[in-house]
Coordinates of N, CA and C in Angstrom, one line a residue:
M1 N -2.8 21.4 -1.8 CA -2.1 22.6 -1.3 C -3.1 23.7 -0.9
A2 N -4.1 23.9 -1.6 CA -5.1 25.0 -1.3 C -5.8 24.7 0.0
E3 N -6.0 23.4 0.3 CA -6.7 23.0 1.5 C -5.8 23.1 2.8
Q4 N -4.5 23.1 2.6 CA -3.6 23.1 3.8 C -3.0 24.5 4.0
L5 N -2.7 25.2 3.0 CA -1.9 26.4 3.1 C -2.8 27.7 2.8
Y6 N -2.2 28.8 3.1 CA -2.8 30.1 2.8 C -1.7 31.1 2.5
A7 N -2.1 32.2 1.8 CA -1.1 33.2 1.3 C -0.2 33.7 2.4
A8 N -0.7 34.0 3.6 CA 0.1 34.6 4.7 C 1.2 33.6 5.1
V9 N 0.9 32.4 5.3 CA 1.9 31.4 5.8 C 2.9 31.2 4.7
I10 N 2.5 31.2 3.4 CA 3.5 31.0 2.3 C 4.4 32.2 2.3
S11 N 3.8 33.4 2.5 CA 4.7 34.6 2.5 C 5.7 34.6 3.6
D12 N 5.3 34.1 4.8 CA 6.3 33.9 5.9 C 7.4 32.9 5.5
A13 N 7.0 31.8 4.9 CA 8.0 30.9 4.5 C 9.0 31.4 3.4
L14 N 8.4 32.2 2.5 CA 9.3 32.9 1.5 C 10.2 33.9 2.2
D15 N 9.7 34.6 3.2 CA 10.6 35.5 4.0 C 11.7 34.8 4.6
A16 N 11.4 33.6 5.2 CA 12.4 32.9 5.9 C 13.5 32.3 4.9
A17 N 13.1 32.1 3.7 CA 14.0 31.6 2.6 C 14.8 32.8 2.0
G18 N 14.5 34.0 2.4 CA 15.2 35.1 1.8 C 14.5 35.8 0.7
Y19 N 13.3 35.4 0.4 CA 12.5 36.0 -0.7 C 11.4 36.9 -0.1
R20 N 11.8 38.1 0.1 CA 10.9 39.0 0.8 C 10.0 39.9 0.0
K21 N 10.1 39.7 -1.3 CA 9.3 40.6 -2.2 C 8.5 39.7 -3.2
Q22 N 7.7 38.8 -2.7 CA 7.0 37.8 -3.5 C 5.5 38.0 -3.4
A23 N 5.0 39.0 -2.7 CA 3.6 39.3 -2.6 C 3.2 40.4 -3.6
L24 N 2.3 40.1 -4.5 CA 1.8 41.1 -5.4 C 1.2 42.3 -4.7
R25 N 1.1 43.4 -5.4 CA 0.6 44.7 -4.8 C -0.8 44.4 -4.2
H26 N -1.1 45.1 -3.1 CA -2.4 44.9 -2.5 C -3.6 45.3 -3.3
T27 N -3.4 46.0 -4.4 CA -4.5 46.4 -5.3 C -5.1 45.3 -6.1
I28 N -4.3 44.2 -6.2 CA -4.8 43.0 -6.9 C -5.6 42.1 -6.0
R29 N -6.9 42.1 -6.1 CA -7.8 41.5 -5.2 C -8.7 40.4 -5.8
P30 N -9.1 39.4 -5.0 CA -10.0 38.4 -5.5 C -11.4 38.9 -5.8
L31 N -12.0 38.3 -6.8 CA -13.3 38.8 -7.1 C -14.3 38.5 -6.0
T32 N -14.1 37.5 -5.2 CA -14.9 37.3 -4.0 C -13.9 37.0 -2.8
P33 N -14.4 37.3 -1.6 CA -13.5 37.0 -0.4 C -13.1 35.5 -0.2
T34 N -13.9 34.6 -0.8 CA -13.6 33.2 -0.7 C -12.8 32.6 -1.8
T35 N -12.5 33.5 -2.8 CA -11.7 33.0 -4.0 C -10.4 32.5 -3.6
V36 N -10.0 31.3 -4.1 CA -8.6 30.8 -3.9 C -8.2 30.3 -5.2
V37 N -6.9 30.5 -5.5 CA -6.3 30.0 -6.7 C -4.9 29.5 -6.4
V38 N -4.5 28.4 -7.0 CA -3.2 27.9 -6.9 C -2.9 27.1 -8.2
G39 N -1.7 27.4 -8.8 CA -1.3 26.7 -10.0 C 0.0 27.2 -10.5
R40 N 0.4 26.8 -11.7 CA 1.6 27.2 -12.3 C 1.4 28.4 -13.2
A41 N 2.3 29.4 -13.0 CA 2.2 30.7 -13.7 C 2.4 30.5 -15.2
M42 N 1.5 31.1 -16.0 CA 1.7 31.3 -17.4 C 1.6 32.8 -17.6
P43 N 2.7 33.5 -17.6 CA 2.7 35.0 -17.6 C 2.3 35.5 -19.0
V44 N 1.7 36.7 -19.0 CA 1.2 37.4 -20.2 C 1.5 38.9 -20.0
L45 N 2.1 39.5 -21.0 CA 2.4 40.9 -21.0 C 1.5 41.7 -21.9
C46 N 0.7 42.6 -21.4 CA -0.2 43.4 -22.2 C 0.1 44.9 -22.0
V47 N 0.1 45.6 -23.1 CA 0.4 47.0 -23.1 C -0.7 47.9 -23.7
E48 N -0.7 49.1 -23.3 CA -1.7 50.0 -23.9 C -1.5 50.3 -25.4
V49 N -2.5 50.4 -26.2 CA -2.4 50.8 -27.6 C -3.5 51.9 -27.8
Y50 N -3.4 52.6 -28.9 CA -4.3 53.7 -29.1 C -4.9 53.7 -30.5
K51 N -4.8 52.5 -31.1 CA -5.3 52.3 -32.5 C -5.9 50.9 -32.6
I52 N -7.1 50.8 -33.2 CA -7.7 49.5 -33.4 C -6.9 48.8 -34.5
P53 N -6.4 47.6 -34.2 CA -5.5 46.9 -35.2 C -6.4 46.2 -36.3
D54 N -5.8 45.9 -37.4 CA -6.5 45.3 -38.5 C -7.0 43.9 -38.1
E55 N -6.1 43.2 -37.3 CA -6.5 41.8 -36.8 C -6.4 41.8 -35.3
P56 N -7.4 42.2 -34.6 CA -7.4 42.3 -33.1 C -7.3 40.9 -32.4
Y57 N -6.8 40.9 -31.2 CA -6.8 39.8 -30.3 C -5.9 38.7 -30.7
Q58 N -5.0 38.8 -31.6 CA -4.2 37.7 -32.1 C -3.4 37.0 -31.0
Q59 N -2.6 37.8 -30.3 CA -1.7 37.2 -29.3 C -2.6 36.9 -28.0
E60 N -3.6 37.6 -27.8 CA -4.5 37.3 -26.7 C -5.1 35.9 -26.8
I61 N -5.6 35.6 -28.0 CA -6.2 34.3 -28.3 C -5.1 33.2 -28.2
A62 N -3.9 33.5 -28.8 CA -2.8 32.5 -28.7 C -2.4 32.2 -27.3
A63 N -2.4 33.3 -26.4 CA -2.0 33.1 -25.0 C -3.0 32.2 -24.3
V64 N -4.3 32.4 -24.5 CA -5.3 31.6 -23.8 C -5.3 30.2 -24.4
D65 N -5.1 30.0 -25.7 CA -5.1 28.7 -26.3 C -3.9 27.9 -25.9
S66 N -2.8 28.6 -25.4 CA -1.6 27.9 -25.0 C -1.7 27.4 -23.5
L67 N -2.7 27.7 -22.8 CA -2.8 27.3 -21.4 C -2.9 25.8 -21.3
K68 N -2.3 25.3 -20.2 CA -2.2 23.8 -19.9 C -2.9 23.5 -18.6
Q69 N -3.1 22.3 -18.4 CA -3.7 21.8 -17.1 C -3.0 22.4 -15.9
D70 N -3.7 23.0 -15.0 CA -3.2 23.5 -13.7 C -2.5 24.8 -13.9
D71 N -2.5 25.5 -15.0 CA -1.9 26.8 -15.2 C -2.8 27.9 -14.5
V72 N -2.1 28.9 -14.1 CA -2.8 30.2 -13.8 C -2.3 31.3 -14.7
L73 N -3.1 31.8 -15.5 CA -2.7 32.9 -16.4 C -2.5 34.2 -15.5
I74 N -1.4 34.8 -15.6 CA -1.1 35.9 -14.8 C -0.6 37.0 -15.7
C75 N -1.3 38.1 -15.8 CA -1.2 39.2 -16.8 C -0.8 40.5 -16.2
S76 N 0.2 41.1 -16.7 CA 0.6 42.5 -16.3 C 0.1 43.5 -17.4
T77 N -0.6 44.5 -17.0 CA -0.9 45.6 -17.9 C -0.2 46.9 -17.4
N78 N 0.8 46.7 -16.5 CA 1.5 47.9 -15.9 C 0.5 48.8 -15.2
G79 N -0.5 48.2 -14.6 CA -1.5 48.9 -13.8 C -2.4 49.8 -14.7
S80 N -2.6 49.5 -15.9 CA -3.4 50.3 -16.8 C -4.9 50.4 -16.3
T81 N -5.5 51.6 -16.4 CA -6.9 51.7 -16.1 C -7.7 51.8 -17.4
R82 N -7.1 51.6 -18.6 CA -7.7 51.6 -19.9 C -8.0 50.2 -20.4
I83 N -7.2 49.3 -20.0 CA -7.2 47.9 -20.5 C -8.1 47.0 -19.7
C84 N -9.1 46.5 -20.3 CA -10.0 45.4 -19.6 C -9.7 44.1 -20.3
F85 N -8.7 43.4 -19.8 CA -8.1 42.3 -20.5 C -8.9 41.0 -20.5
W86 N -9.7 40.8 -19.4 CA -10.3 39.5 -19.2 C -11.8 39.6 -19.1
G87 N -12.4 38.5 -19.5 CA -13.9 38.4 -19.4 C -14.4 37.0 -19.4
E88 N -15.7 36.8 -19.5 CA -16.3 35.5 -19.3 C -15.9 34.5 -20.4
L89 N -15.8 34.9 -21.6 CA -15.5 34.0 -22.7 C -14.0 33.5 -22.6
L90 N -13.1 34.3 -22.2 CA -11.7 33.9 -21.9 C -11.7 33.0 -20.7
S91 N -12.5 33.2 -19.7 CA -12.6 32.3 -18.5 C -13.1 31.0 -19.0
T92 N -14.1 31.0 -19.8 CA -14.6 29.7 -20.3 C -13.6 28.9 -21.1
A93 N -12.9 29.6 -22.0 CA -11.8 28.9 -22.7 C -10.7 28.4 -21.8
A94 N -10.3 29.2 -20.9 CA -9.2 28.9 -20.0 C -9.6 27.6 -19.1
R95 N -10.8 27.6 -18.6 CA -11.3 26.5 -17.8 C -11.3 25.2 -18.7
A96 N -11.8 25.3 -19.9 CA -11.8 24.2 -20.8 C -10.5 23.6 -21.0
R97 N -9.4 24.4 -20.9 CA -8.1 23.9 -21.1 C -7.4 23.4 -19.8
G98 N -8.1 23.5 -18.7 CA -7.6 23.0 -17.5 C -7.0 24.0 -16.6
A99 N -7.1 25.3 -17.0 CA -6.5 26.4 -16.1 C -7.2 26.5 -14.8
R100 N -6.5 26.9 -13.8 CA -7.0 27.0 -12.4 C -7.6 28.4 -12.1
G101 N -7.2 29.4 -12.9 CA -7.7 30.7 -12.6 C -6.9 31.8 -13.4
A102 N -7.1 33.0 -13.1 CA -6.4 34.1 -13.7 C -6.1 35.2 -12.7
V103 N -4.9 35.8 -12.8 CA -4.5 37.0 -12.0 C -4.2 38.1 -12.9
I104 N -5.0 39.2 -12.9 CA -4.9 40.2 -13.8 C -4.5 41.5 -13.1
E105 N -3.3 42.1 -13.4 CA -3.0 43.4 -12.9 C -3.6 44.4 -14.0
G106 N -4.8 44.6 -13.8 CA -5.6 45.4 -14.8 C -7.1 45.0 -14.5
F107 N -7.9 45.5 -15.4 CA -9.4 45.4 -15.2 C -9.9 44.1 -15.9
I108 N -11.0 43.7 -15.4 CA -11.8 42.6 -16.1 C -13.2 43.0 -16.3
R109 N -14.0 42.3 -17.1 CA -15.4 42.5 -17.2 C -16.2 41.2 -17.2
D110 N -17.5 41.3 -17.3 CA -18.4 40.1 -17.2 C -18.3 39.5 -15.9
A111 N -18.2 40.3 -14.8 CA -18.1 39.8 -13.5 C -19.2 38.9 -13.1
R112 N -20.4 39.3 -13.4 CA -21.6 38.5 -13.0 C -21.5 37.1 -13.6
Q113 N -21.2 37.0 -14.9 CA -21.1 35.7 -15.5 C -19.9 34.8 -14.9
I114 N -18.8 35.5 -14.7 CA -17.6 34.8 -14.1 C -17.9 34.3 -12.7
L115 N -18.6 35.1 -11.9 CA -19.0 34.7 -10.6 C -19.9 33.4 -10.7
A116 N -20.9 33.5 -11.6 CA -21.8 32.4 -11.8 C -21.1 31.1 -12.2
M117 N -20.0 31.2 -12.9 CA -19.3 29.9 -13.3 C -18.2 29.5 -12.3
G118 N -17.9 30.4 -11.3 CA -17.0 30.1 -10.3 C -15.6 30.0 -10.7
F119 N -15.2 30.7 -11.7 CA -13.8 30.7 -12.2 C -13.0 31.7 -11.3
P120 N -11.9 31.2 -10.6 CA -11.2 32.1 -9.7 C -10.4 33.2 -10.5
I121 N -10.7 34.5 -10.1 CA -10.1 35.7 -10.7 C -9.6 36.6 -9.6
F122 N -8.4 37.1 -9.8 CA -7.9 38.2 -9.0 C -7.7 39.4 -10.0
T123 N -8.0 40.6 -9.6 CA -8.0 41.8 -10.5 C -7.8 43.1 -9.8
T124 N -7.4 44.1 -10.5 CA -7.4 45.4 -9.8 C -8.7 46.2 -9.9
G125 N -9.6 45.7 -10.7 CA -10.9 46.4 -10.8 C -11.8 45.9 -12.0
L126 N -12.9 46.5 -12.1 CA -13.9 46.1 -13.1 C -14.2 47.3 -14.0
S127 N -14.4 46.9 -15.3 CA -14.8 47.9 -16.3 C -15.6 47.2 -17.4
P128 N -16.5 47.8 -18.1 CA -17.3 47.2 -19.1 C -16.6 47.2 -20.5
V129 N -15.5 48.0 -20.6 CA -15.0 48.2 -22.0 C -14.2 47.0 -22.5
D130 N -14.1 47.0 -23.9 CA -13.4 45.9 -24.6 C -11.9 46.3 -24.6
S131 N -11.1 45.3 -24.8 CA -9.6 45.5 -24.9 C -9.2 46.0 -26.3
N132 N -10.1 45.8 -27.3 CA -9.7 46.1 -28.7 C -9.5 47.6 -28.8
G133 N -8.3 47.9 -29.3 CA -7.9 49.3 -29.5 C -7.4 50.0 -28.2
R134 N -7.4 49.3 -27.1 CA -7.0 49.8 -25.8 C -5.8 49.1 -25.2
G135 N -5.7 47.8 -25.5 CA -4.6 47.0 -25.0 C -4.3 45.9 -26.0
D136 N -3.0 45.4 -26.0 CA -2.7 44.3 -26.9 C -1.6 43.5 -26.2
V137 N -1.7 42.2 -26.3 CA -0.7 41.3 -25.8 C 0.5 41.3 -26.7
V138 N 1.7 41.5 -26.1 CA 2.9 41.6 -26.8 C 3.8 40.4 -26.6
A139 N 3.5 39.6 -25.5 CA 4.3 38.4 -25.2 C 3.6 37.6 -24.2
Y140 N 3.9 36.3 -24.3 CA 3.3 35.4 -23.3 C 4.2 34.2 -23.1
N141 N 4.0 33.6 -21.9 CA 4.9 32.5 -21.5 C 6.4 32.9 -21.4
V142 N 6.6 34.2 -21.0 CA 7.9 34.8 -20.8 C 7.9 35.4 -19.4
P143 N 9.1 35.7 -18.8 CA 9.2 36.4 -17.5 C 8.5 37.8 -17.6
I144 N 7.8 38.1 -16.6 CA 7.2 39.5 -16.6 C 7.3 40.0 -15.1
E145 N 7.0 41.3 -15.0 CA 6.8 41.8 -13.6 C 5.4 42.1 -13.5
C146 N 4.8 41.6 -12.5 CA 3.3 41.7 -12.2 C 3.1 42.1 -10.7
G147 N 2.5 43.2 -10.5 CA 2.3 43.7 -9.1 C 3.5 43.9 -8.3
G148 N 4.6 44.2 -9.0 CA 5.9 44.5 -8.4 C 6.7 43.2 -8.1
V149 N 6.3 42.1 -8.7 CA 7.0 40.8 -8.4 C 7.4 40.2 -9.8
T150 N 8.6 39.7 -9.9 CA 9.0 39.0 -11.1 C 8.4 37.6 -11.1
V151 N 7.7 37.3 -12.2 CA 7.0 36.0 -12.4 C 7.6 35.3 -13.6
N152 N 8.1 34.1 -13.4 CA 8.6 33.3 -14.4 C 7.6 32.2 -14.8
P153 N 7.6 31.7 -16.0 CA 6.8 30.6 -16.4 C 7.0 29.4 -15.5
G154 N 6.0 28.8 -15.0 CA 6.1 27.6 -14.1 C 6.2 27.9 -12.6
D155 N 6.4 29.2 -12.2 CA 6.4 29.5 -10.8 C 5.0 29.2 -10.2
I156 N 5.0 28.9 -8.9 CA 3.7 28.6 -8.3 C 3.0 29.9 -7.9
V157 N 1.8 30.1 -8.3 CA 1.0 31.2 -7.9 C -0.1 30.8 -6.9
F158 N -0.2 31.5 -5.8 CA -1.1 31.2 -4.8 C -1.8 32.5 -4.4
G159 N -3.2 32.5 -4.4 CA -3.9 33.6 -4.1 C -5.1 33.3 -3.2
D160 N -5.4 34.1 -2.2 CA -6.6 34.0 -1.4 C -7.1 35.4 -0.9
A161 N -7.9 35.5 0.1 CA -8.4 36.7 0.5 C -7.3 37.7 0.9
D162 N -6.2 37.3 1.3 CA -5.1 38.2 1.8 C -4.3 38.7 0.6
G163 N -4.4 38.1 -0.6 CA -3.6 38.6 -1.7 C -3.0 37.4 -2.5
V164 N -2.0 37.7 -3.3 CA -1.4 36.8 -4.2 C 0.1 36.7 -3.9
V165 N 0.7 35.5 -3.8 CA 2.1 35.3 -3.6 C 2.6 34.4 -4.7
V166 N 3.9 34.6 -5.1 CA 4.5 33.8 -6.1 C 5.7 33.1 -5.5
I167 N 5.7 31.7 -5.7 CA 6.9 30.9 -5.2 C 7.8 30.6 -6.4
P168 N 9.0 31.1 -6.4 CA 9.9 30.7 -7.5 C 10.2 29.2 -7.5
Q169 N 10.3 28.6 -8.7 CA 10.5 27.2 -8.8 C 11.7 26.7 -8.1
A170 N 12.7 27.5 -8.1 CA 14.0 27.1 -7.5 C 13.9 26.8 -6.0
V171 N 12.9 27.3 -5.3 CA 12.8 27.1 -3.9 C 11.4 26.6 -3.5
E172 N 10.7 26.1 -4.4 CA 9.3 25.7 -4.1 C 9.2 24.6 -3.1
T173 N 10.1 23.6 -3.2 CA 10.0 22.5 -2.2 C 10.3 23.0 -0.8
T174 N 11.4 23.8 -0.7 CA 11.8 24.3 0.6 C 10.6 25.2 1.2
V175 N 10.1 26.0 0.4 CA 9.1 27.0 0.9 C 7.8 26.2 1.3
I176 N 7.3 25.3 0.5 CA 6.1 24.5 0.8 C 6.3 23.7 2.1
E177 N 7.4 23.1 2.2 CA 7.7 22.3 3.4 C 7.7 23.2 4.6
A178 N 8.4 24.4 4.5 CA 8.4 25.3 5.6 C 7.0 25.9 6.0
A179 N 6.2 26.1 5.0 CA 4.9 26.6 5.2 C 4.0 25.6 5.9
L180 N 4.1 24.3 5.5 CA 3.4 23.3 6.1 C 3.8 23.1 7.6
A181 N 5.1 23.2 7.8 CA 5.6 23.1 9.2 C 5.1 24.3 10.1
K182 N 5.0 25.5 9.5 CA 4.5 26.6 10.2 C 3.0 26.4 10.5
V183 N 2.2 25.9 9.6 CA 0.8 25.7 9.8 C 0.6 24.7 11.0
S184 N 1.5 23.7 11.1 CA 1.4 22.8 12.2 C 1.7 23.5 13.5
G185 N 2.7 24.4 13.5 CA 3.1 25.1 14.7 C 2.0 26.1 15.1
E186 N 1.4 26.7 14.1 CA 0.3 27.7 14.3 C -0.9 26.9 15.0
N187 N -1.2 25.7 14.5 CA -2.3 24.9 15.1 C -2.0 24.6 16.6
R188 N -0.8 24.3 16.9 CA -0.5 24.0 18.3 C -0.6 25.3 19.1
T189 N -0.1 26.4 18.6 CA -0.1 27.7 19.2 C -1.6 28.1 19.5
R190 N -2.4 27.9 18.5 CA -3.9 28.3 18.6 C -4.5 27.5 19.7
D191 N -4.3 26.2 19.7 CA -4.9 25.3 20.7 C -4.5 25.7 22.1
E192 N -3.2 26.0 22.4 CA -2.8 26.4 23.7 C -3.3 27.8 24.1
L193 N -3.4 28.7 23.2 CA -4.1 30.0 23.5 C -5.5 29.8 23.9
R194 N -6.2 29.0 23.1 CA -7.6 28.7 23.5 C -7.8 28.1 24.8
A195 N -6.8 27.3 25.2 CA -6.8 26.6 26.5 C -6.4 27.6 27.7
G196 N -6.0 28.8 27.3 CA -5.8 29.8 28.4 C -4.3 30.2 28.6
A197 N -3.4 29.7 27.8 CA -2.0 30.1 27.9 C -1.9 31.5 27.5
T198 N -0.9 32.2 28.0 CA -0.7 33.6 27.6 C 0.1 33.6 26.2
L199 N -0.1 34.7 25.5 CA 0.6 34.9 24.3 C 2.1 34.8 24.5
R200 N 2.6 35.4 25.5 CA 4.1 35.3 25.8 C 4.5 33.9 26.0
E201 N 3.8 33.1 26.8 CA 4.1 31.7 27.1 C 4.2 30.9 25.8
V202 N 3.2 31.1 24.9 CA 3.1 30.3 23.7 C 4.1 30.8 22.7
Y203 N 4.4 32.1 22.6 CA 5.4 32.6 21.7 C 6.8 32.1 22.1
D204 N 7.1 32.1 23.4 CA 8.4 31.6 23.9 C 8.6 30.2 23.6
K205 N 7.5 29.4 23.6 CA 7.5 28.0 23.3 C 7.7 27.6 21.9
Y206 N 6.9 28.3 21.0 CA 6.9 27.9 19.6 C 7.5 29.0 18.6
G207 N 7.7 30.2 19.1 CA 8.3 31.2 18.2 C 7.4 31.6 17.1
I208 N 6.1 31.5 17.2 CA 5.2 31.8 16.1 C 4.2 32.8 16.6
L209 N 4.0 33.8 15.7 CA 3.0 34.9 16.0 C 2.2 35.2 14.7

């Protein structure tokens, strides 16, 4: 899927299926322009806290340890600028369990180490601070809202340089088939444009722009 599709064409297919609010906010960006992630959503809800707990990280550890093959951990912090939820050790643990990557509506740290290991990350920013006493996981593997989009466990998460889109399970087959068909149409459109056809001619022929 990652080799054939991209976020923009999936977004168009979602639009055509009547799902017009499936792109996460533009502030959630890949750690590098070439980062691509695709997998099944394992949603996590993290909230701000203002006290260091007696036993920190309990739900955070449980959430990461629950990851399965081909999961993408997708975490909402409600846009917090205090919580740095993700780092290199969590990336290492997630990869060892077969996870494809992580999408964090919040900050991450250990960027240099994560880049070196090549683990796909999308985030709203970077910060060196620890999550202990600043944020706590209150639920995981439950429906959440992340980046303005409702995300259910098992939904398909796809992210690239343009951003992150979420495909609901109920329409995943329809959307993926439509996206693949549009890629084929875009390829024909591109070939004819390169051969000298006008944009009007090609649009009238294929209806793709």
